[in-house]
XYZ file of C-alpha atoms in Angstrom:
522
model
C -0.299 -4.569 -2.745
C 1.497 -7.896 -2.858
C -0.512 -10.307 -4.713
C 0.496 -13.287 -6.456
C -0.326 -13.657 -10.275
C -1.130 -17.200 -11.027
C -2.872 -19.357 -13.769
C -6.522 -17.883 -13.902
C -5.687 -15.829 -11.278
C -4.653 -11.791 -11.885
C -2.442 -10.190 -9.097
C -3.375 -7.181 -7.114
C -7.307 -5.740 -7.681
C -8.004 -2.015 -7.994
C -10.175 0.289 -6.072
C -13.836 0.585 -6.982
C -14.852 4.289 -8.476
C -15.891 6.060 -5.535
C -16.977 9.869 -4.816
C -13.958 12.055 -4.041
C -13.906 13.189 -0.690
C -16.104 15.726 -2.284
C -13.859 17.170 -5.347
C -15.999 18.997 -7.510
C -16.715 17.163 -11.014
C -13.672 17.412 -13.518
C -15.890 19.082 -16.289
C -16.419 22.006 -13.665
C -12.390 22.275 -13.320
C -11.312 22.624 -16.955
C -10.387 26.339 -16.984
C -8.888 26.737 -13.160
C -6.703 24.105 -14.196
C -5.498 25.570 -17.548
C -4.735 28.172 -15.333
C -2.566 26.465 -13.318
C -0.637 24.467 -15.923
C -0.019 27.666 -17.553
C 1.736 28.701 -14.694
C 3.501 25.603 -13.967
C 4.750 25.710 -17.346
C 6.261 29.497 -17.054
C 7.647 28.445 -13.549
C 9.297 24.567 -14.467
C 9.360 24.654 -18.592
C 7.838 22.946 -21.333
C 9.976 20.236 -20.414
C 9.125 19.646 -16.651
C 5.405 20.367 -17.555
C 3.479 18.648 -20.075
C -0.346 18.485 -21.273
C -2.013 16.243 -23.923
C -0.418 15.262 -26.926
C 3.334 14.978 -25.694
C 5.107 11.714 -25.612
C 6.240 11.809 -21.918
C 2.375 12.897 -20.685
C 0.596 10.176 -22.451
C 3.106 7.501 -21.185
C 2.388 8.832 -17.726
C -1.441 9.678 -18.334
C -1.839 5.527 -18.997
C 1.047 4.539 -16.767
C -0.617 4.139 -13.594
C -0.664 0.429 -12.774
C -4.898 -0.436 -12.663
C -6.900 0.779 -15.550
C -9.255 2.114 -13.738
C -6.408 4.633 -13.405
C -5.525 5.181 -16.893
C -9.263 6.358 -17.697
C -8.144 9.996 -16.287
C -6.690 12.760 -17.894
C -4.736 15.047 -16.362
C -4.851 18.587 -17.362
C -0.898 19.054 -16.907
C 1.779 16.568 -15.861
C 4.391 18.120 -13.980
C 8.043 15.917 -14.058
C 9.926 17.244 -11.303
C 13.643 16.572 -11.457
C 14.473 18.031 -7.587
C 13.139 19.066 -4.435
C 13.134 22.523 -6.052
C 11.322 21.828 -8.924
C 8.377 20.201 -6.492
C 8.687 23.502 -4.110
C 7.712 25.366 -7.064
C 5.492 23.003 -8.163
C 3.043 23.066 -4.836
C 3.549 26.767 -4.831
C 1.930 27.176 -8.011
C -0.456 24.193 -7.324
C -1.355 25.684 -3.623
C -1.747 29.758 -4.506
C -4.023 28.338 -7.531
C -6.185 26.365 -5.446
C -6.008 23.958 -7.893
C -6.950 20.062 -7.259
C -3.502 17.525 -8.245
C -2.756 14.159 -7.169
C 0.924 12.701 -6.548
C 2.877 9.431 -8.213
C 5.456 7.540 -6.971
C 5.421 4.383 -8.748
C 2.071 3.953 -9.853
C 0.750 0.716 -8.713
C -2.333 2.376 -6.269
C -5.484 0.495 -6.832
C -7.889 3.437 -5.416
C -9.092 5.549 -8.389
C -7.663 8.910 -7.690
C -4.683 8.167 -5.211
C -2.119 8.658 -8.472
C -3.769 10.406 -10.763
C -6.205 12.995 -11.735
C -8.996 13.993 -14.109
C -8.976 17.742 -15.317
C -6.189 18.482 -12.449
C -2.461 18.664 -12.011
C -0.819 15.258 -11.493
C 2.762 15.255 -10.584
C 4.812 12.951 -11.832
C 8.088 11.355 -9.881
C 9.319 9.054 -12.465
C 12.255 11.764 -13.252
C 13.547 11.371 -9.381
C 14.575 7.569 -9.552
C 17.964 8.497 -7.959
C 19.467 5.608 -4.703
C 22.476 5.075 -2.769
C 24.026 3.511 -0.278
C 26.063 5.365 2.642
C 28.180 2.986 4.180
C 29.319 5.226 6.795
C 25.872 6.247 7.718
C 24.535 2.322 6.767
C 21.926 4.540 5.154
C 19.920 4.215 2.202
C 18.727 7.324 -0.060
C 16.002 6.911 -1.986
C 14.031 9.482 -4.504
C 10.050 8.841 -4.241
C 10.317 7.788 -7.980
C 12.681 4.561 -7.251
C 10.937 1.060 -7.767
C 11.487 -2.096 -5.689
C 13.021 -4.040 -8.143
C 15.338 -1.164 -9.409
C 16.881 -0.727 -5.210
C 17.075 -4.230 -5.104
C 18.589 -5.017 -7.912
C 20.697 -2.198 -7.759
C 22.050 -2.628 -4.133
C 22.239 -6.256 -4.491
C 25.816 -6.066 -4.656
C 26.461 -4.138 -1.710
C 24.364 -6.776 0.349
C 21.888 -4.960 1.361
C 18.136 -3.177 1.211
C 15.575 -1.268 2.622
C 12.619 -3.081 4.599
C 10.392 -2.689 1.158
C 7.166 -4.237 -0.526
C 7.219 -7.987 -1.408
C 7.262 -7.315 -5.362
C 10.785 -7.022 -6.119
C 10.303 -8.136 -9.420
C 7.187 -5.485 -10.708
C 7.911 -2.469 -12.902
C 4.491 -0.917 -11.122
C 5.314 -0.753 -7.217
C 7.041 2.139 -5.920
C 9.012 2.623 -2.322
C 7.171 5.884 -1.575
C 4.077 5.124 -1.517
C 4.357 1.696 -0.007
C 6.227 2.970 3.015
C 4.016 6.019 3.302
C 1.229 3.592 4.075
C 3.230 1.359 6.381
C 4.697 -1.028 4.242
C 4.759 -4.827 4.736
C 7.545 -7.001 3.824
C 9.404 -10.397 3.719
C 11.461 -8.676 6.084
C 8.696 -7.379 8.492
C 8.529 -10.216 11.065
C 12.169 -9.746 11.822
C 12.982 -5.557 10.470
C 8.990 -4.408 11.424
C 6.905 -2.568 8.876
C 8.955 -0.140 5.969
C 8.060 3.076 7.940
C 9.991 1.811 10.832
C 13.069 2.095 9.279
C 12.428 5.659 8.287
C 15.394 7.931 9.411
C 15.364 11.456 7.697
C 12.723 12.981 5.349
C 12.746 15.919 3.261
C 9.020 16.948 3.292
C 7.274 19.598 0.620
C 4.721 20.708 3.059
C 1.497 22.128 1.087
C 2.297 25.818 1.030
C 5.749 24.477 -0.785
C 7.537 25.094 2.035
C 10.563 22.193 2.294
C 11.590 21.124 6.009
C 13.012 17.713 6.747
C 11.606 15.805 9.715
C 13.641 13.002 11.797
C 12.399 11.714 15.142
C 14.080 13.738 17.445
C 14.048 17.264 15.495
C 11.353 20.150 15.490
C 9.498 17.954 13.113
C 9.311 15.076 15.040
C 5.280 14.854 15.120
C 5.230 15.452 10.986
C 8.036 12.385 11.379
C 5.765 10.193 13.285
C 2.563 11.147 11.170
C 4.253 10.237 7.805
C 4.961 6.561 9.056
C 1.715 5.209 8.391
C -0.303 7.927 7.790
C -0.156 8.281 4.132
C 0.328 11.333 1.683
C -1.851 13.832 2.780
C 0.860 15.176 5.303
C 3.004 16.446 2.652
C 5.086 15.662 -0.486
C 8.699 13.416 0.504
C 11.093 13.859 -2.025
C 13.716 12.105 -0.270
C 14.080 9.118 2.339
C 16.756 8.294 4.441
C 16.350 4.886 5.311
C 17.815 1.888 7.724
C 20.592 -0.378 5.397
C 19.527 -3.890 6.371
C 21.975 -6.621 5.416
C 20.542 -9.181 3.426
C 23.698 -10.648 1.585
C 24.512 -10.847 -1.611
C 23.110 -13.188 -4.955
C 25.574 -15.537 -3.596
C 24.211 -15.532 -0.153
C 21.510 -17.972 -0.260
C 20.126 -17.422 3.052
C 16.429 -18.291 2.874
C 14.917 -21.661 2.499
C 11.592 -21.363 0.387
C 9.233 -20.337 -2.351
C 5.954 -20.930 -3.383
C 3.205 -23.669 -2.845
C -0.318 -24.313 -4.452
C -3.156 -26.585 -3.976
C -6.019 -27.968 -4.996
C -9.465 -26.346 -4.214
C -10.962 -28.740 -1.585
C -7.867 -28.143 0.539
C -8.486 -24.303 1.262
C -10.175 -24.703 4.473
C -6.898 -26.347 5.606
C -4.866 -23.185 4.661
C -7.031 -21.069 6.597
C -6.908 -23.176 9.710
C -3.082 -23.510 9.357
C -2.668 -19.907 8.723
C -4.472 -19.012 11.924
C -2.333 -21.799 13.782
C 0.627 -20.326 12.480
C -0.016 -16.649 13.620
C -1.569 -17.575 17.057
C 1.269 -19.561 18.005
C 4.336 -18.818 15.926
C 7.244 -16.650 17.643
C 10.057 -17.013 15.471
C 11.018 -13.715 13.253
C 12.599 -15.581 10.652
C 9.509 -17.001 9.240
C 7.567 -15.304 6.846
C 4.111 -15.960 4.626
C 1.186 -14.617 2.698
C -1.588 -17.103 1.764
C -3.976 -16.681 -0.682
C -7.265 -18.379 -2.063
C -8.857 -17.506 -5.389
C -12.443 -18.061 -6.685
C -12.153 -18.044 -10.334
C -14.945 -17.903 -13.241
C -13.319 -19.330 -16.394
C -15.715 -20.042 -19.407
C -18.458 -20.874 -17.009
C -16.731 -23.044 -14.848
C -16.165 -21.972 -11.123
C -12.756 -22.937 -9.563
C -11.089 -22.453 -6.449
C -7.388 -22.359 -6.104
C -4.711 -21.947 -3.243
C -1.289 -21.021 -2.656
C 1.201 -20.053 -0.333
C 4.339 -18.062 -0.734
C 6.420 -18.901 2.447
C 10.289 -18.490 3.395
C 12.102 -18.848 6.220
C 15.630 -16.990 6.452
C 17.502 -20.243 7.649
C 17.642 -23.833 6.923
C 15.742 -26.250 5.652
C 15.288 -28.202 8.673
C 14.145 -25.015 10.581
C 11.736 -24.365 7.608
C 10.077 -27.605 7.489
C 9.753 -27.336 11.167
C 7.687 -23.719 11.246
C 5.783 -24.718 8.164
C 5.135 -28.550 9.060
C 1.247 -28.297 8.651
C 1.422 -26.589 5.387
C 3.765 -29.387 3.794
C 1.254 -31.721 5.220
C -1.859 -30.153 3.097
C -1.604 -31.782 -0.811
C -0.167 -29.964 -3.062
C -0.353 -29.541 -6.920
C 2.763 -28.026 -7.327
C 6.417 -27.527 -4.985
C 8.701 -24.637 -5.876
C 10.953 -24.425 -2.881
C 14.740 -24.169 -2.528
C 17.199 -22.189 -1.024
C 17.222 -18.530 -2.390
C 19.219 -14.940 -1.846
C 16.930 -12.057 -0.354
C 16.536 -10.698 -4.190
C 15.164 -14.166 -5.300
C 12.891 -13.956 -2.401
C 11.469 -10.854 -3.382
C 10.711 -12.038 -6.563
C 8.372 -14.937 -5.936
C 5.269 -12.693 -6.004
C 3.868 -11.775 -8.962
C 1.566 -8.904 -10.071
C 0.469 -8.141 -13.202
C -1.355 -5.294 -15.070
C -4.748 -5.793 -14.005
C -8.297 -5.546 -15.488
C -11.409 -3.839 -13.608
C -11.187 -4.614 -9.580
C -12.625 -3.570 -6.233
C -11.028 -4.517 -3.035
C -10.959 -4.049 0.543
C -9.337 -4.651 4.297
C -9.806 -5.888 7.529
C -7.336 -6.834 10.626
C -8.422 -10.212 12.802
C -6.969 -12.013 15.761
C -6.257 -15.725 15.449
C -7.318 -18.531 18.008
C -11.119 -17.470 18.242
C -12.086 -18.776 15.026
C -12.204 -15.687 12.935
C -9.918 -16.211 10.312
C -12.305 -19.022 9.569
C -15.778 -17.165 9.351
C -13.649 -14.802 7.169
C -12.922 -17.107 5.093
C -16.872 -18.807 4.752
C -18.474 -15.267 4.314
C -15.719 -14.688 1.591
C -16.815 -17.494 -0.031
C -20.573 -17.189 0.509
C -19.546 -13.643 -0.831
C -17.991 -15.079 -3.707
C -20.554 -17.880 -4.750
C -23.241 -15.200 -4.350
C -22.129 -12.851 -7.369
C -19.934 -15.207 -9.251
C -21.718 -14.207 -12.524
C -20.212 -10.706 -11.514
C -16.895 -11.531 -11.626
C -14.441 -13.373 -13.026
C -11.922 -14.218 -9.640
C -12.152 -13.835 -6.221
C -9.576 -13.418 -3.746
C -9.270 -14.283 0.061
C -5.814 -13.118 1.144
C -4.124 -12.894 5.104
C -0.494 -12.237 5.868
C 0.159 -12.519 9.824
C 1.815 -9.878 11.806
C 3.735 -11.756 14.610
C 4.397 -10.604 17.548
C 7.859 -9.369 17.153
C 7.100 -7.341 14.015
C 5.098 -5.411 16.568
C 7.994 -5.649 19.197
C 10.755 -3.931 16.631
C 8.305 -1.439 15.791
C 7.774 -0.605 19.161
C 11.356 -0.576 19.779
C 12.023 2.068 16.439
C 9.632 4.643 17.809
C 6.222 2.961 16.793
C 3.945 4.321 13.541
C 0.987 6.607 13.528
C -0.750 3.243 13.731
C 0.748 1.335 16.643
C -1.318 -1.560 16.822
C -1.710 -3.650 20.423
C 0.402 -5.909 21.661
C -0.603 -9.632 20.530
C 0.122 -11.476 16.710
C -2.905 -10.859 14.045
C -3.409 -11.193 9.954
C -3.606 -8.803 7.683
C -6.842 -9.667 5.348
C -7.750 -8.624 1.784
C -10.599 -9.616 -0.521
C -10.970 -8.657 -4.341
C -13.182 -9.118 -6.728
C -11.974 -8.943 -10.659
C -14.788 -7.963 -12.907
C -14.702 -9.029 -15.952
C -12.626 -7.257 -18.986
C -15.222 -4.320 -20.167
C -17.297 -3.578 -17.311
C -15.926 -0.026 -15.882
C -18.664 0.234 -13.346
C -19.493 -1.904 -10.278
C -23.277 -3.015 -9.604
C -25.600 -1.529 -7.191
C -25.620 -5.347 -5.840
C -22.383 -6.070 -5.802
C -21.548 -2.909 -4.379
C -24.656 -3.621 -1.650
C -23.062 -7.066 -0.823
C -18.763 -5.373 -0.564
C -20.487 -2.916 2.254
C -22.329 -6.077 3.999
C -19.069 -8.210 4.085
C -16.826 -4.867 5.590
C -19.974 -4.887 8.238
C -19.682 -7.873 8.844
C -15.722 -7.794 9.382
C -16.410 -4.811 11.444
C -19.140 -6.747 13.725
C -16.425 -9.652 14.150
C -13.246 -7.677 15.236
C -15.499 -5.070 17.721
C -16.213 -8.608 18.893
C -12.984 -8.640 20.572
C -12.231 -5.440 21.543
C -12.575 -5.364 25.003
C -9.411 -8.012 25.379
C -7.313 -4.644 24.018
C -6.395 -1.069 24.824
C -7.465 -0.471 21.526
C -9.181 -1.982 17.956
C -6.200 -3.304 15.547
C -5.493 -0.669 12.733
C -6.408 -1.714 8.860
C -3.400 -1.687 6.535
C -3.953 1.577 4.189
C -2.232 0.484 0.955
C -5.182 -2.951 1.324
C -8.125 -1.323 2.487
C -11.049 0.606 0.520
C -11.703 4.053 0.870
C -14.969 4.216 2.358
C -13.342 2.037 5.225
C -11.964 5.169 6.760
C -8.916 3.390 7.246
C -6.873 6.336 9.458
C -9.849 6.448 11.689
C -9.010 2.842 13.141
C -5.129 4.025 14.192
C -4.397 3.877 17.295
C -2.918 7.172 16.896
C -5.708 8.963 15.100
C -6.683 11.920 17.249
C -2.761 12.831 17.102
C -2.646 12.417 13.432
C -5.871 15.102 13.070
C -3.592 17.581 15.481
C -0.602 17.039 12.974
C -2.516 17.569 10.322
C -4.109 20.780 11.334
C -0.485 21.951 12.395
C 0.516 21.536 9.016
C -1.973 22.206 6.652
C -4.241 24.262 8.302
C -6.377 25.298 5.377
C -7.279 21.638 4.773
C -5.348 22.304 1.551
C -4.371 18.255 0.906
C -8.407 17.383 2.356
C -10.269 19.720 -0.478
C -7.572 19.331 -3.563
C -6.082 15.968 -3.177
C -7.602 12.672 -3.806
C -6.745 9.508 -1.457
C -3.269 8.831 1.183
C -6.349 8.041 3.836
C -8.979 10.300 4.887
C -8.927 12.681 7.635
C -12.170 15.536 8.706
C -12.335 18.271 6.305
C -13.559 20.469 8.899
C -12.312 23.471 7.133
C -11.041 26.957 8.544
C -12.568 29.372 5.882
C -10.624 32.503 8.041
C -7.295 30.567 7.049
C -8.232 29.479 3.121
C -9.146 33.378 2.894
C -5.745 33.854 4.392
C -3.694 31.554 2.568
């Protein structure tokens, strides 16, 4: 989740502590899950499966990127160092019935999506391996590997994947990113990260490995996986599109970052919304944010905008005109190599945070009363919390067109340009529990996004889709794909015991209507 960290203002927020799809509590778990550790640990070794106490498992058990995370404690922490080692793995983990949760890199805000309490969490920091085919113009990448480690280590080769917009973070991983979609710098012009898939190898939930491409026998598990999150199976490799963004010496972009003064935020929504109802060109690229910010007492609103445009100056000053018109407090722009680019956005490790989604069309006026009930939001429980956040980044028009044109995602949204929105709310350092009014006022604002896109449906085939990796779980956010009723076929085809549903928190929720014939089966 590509936040900026700036003064007053900490990066990406973290998932409030929901219920669990219904997992049992963890105190109830305690002696299944010994159970299955000791198992894992007969199957893997002492070395590839670790419990409380060990170096390696208390690194990973407060490695996850929100604290919110950290709180949990894993019964066992399996390190897989192959595809083999996580075929055994969801053997063990599947014949024990036991509950587990999957990491890639870590940096999941929703409490459960990469980690577990009293549960079997496996662990891909130990499968970090990439490469670049230049025969194939093919990238290989582990579901361990970090943005900044591809980037930086393909940067002289000249190119990358289509990946997240923190190349510089230690905390954001390529799986789980592209798993969920995956927005980028390079999205207007490459489409979304899952667009780009070309081969995975897939751990299905029995621990059965197959790998799916778009044209094989796997096709549908191919098409389900870009978009639809984790709960389709385990990836331990991808095979992805090379896309030739030049070297460090190849200063290619124009750009960088932008902030304002408070007063001036209304400005940034309205040019935001200008920009995505009427911009065509695939070489421009942004993500604006706002912040609300509680310092000592003192309430302060801040803006920025991290924008690039992979040409010229001239050609950037031209697409961006209205935002160099709005005053500014500070100018960091310059020409800059596709590595520099990615590391303009900053995220840092973050305190106790809720968040949450929603997709809107521009030129009707809705980016705007976004924008005023996220403020009236805001002002409402400001003694609640110590920053808000407003943040959109568009989808143009031919993000949609090269997805389209790669196959589509599980999420295909409608022809026609629209942002991407996220609000946060950072509660202060201490409090590990939301409010019953804060929590009451989150639900009215989603209603009230809700109310304002159904709005507009009837100008589409269908609603726009939320992003996963940016929206809160109770949003449901699979059931708003265009592609949903194919995604609960694909589901059932491959998991037909609702294993992933009933043991495995988060990757997007789908019915756990439950086929007791085949779990007695199994």
């Amino acid at each position: 989740m590509p936040f900026p960290s700036r003064t007053r203002f900490i990066g990406v927020a973290a998932g409030y502590l929901l219920v669990c799809l219904g997992v049992s509590a963890g105190h109830n778990r305690t002696t299944p899950a010994k159970t299955a550790c000791h198992t894992l640990n007969t199957v893997l070794g002492p070395d590839k499966v670790q419990s409380a106490g060990g170096a390696q498992y208390e690194a990973s058990a407060t490695g996850a990127w929100d604290i919110y995370n950290q709180l949990d404690r894993p019964t066992c922490i399996v390190f897989p160092r192959n595809s083999s080692d996580v075929v055994s793995a969801m053997r063990t983990i599947f014949h024990s019935d036991e509950h587990y949760a999957v990491r890639g890199g870590g940096h999941s805000a929703m409490p459960g999506w990469n980690t577990i309490d009293n549960g079997v969490l496996i662990d891909f920091s130990q499968m970090k391996a990439f490469s670049y085919d230049p025969v194939r113009d093919s990238i290989f990448i582990e579901p361990g590997v970090l943005l900044e480690e591809v980037y930086d280590g393909l940067q002289s080769q000249g190119v990358a994947p289509v990946g997240g917009r923190l190349g510089h973070s230690r905390a954001v991983g390529f799986s789980g990113l592209a798993l969920g979609g995956g927005l980028s710098f390079l999205s207007p012009s490459q489409g979304w990260a899952c667009d780009r898939f070309r081969s995975l190898d897939v751990v299905l939930t029995n621990g059965r490995l197959v790998t799916a491409t778009h044209t094989n026998e796997y096709s549908d598990l191919f098409t389900a996986l870009k978009g639809g999150g984790s709960r389709f199976g385990i990836v331990t490799r991808y095979e992805v599109d090379a896309i030739h963004v030049g070297t460090a010496a190849d200063k290619t972009y124009w750009g960088g970052s932008i902030d304002y003064v408070g007063p001036t935020s209304a400005a940034i929504v309205k040019a935001i919304d200008a920009l995505v109802y009427s911009n065509k060109d695939p070489n421009a690229v942004i993500v604006a944010t706002v912040a609300y910010s509680n310092i000592s007492g003192t309430f302060t609103r801040t803006s920025f905008a991290t924008l690039f445009y992979n040409g010229t100056e001239a050609q950037f000053k031209q697409v961006f005109a209205d935002f160099l018109a709005i005053p500014a407090v500070a100018t960091n722009l310059g020409p800059l190599s596709y590595n520099e680019v990615t590391k303009v956005l900053t995220s840092s490790q973050s305190a106790q945070n809720v968040y949450g989604g929603s997709a809107l069309y521009p030129g009707q006026g809705l980016f705007e009363k976004s924008y005023n009930n996220w403020l009236n939001f805001s002002t409402s429980f400001k003694d609640e919390v110590s920053t808000a956040f407003w943040v959109i980044t568009p989808v143009f028009q031919s993000q949609i067109d090269i997805s389209r044109a790669h196959g589509g995602t599980s999420f295909t949204p409608p022809n026609g340009a629209f942002g991407y929105l996220v609000i946060g709310s950072i509660l202060p350092l201490g409090v590990t529990k939301i409010s019953k009014s804060l929590r009451a006022g989150l639900d009215r604002l989603y209603h009230e996004w809700v109310s304002t896109t159904a709005s507009l449906l009837l100008l589409h085939a269908v609603g726009l889709p939320l992003y996963l990796n940016e929206s809160e779980d109770v949003q449901d956010a699979l059931t708003t794909y265009s592609g949903y009723e194919k995604l609960k076929e694909i589901y059932r085809k491959y998991d037909p015991t609702r294993f992933n549903v009933r043991r495995m928190v988060g990757g997007g929720n789908l019915p756990n209507e439950v086929d007791l014939n085949s779990i007695q089966g199994h």
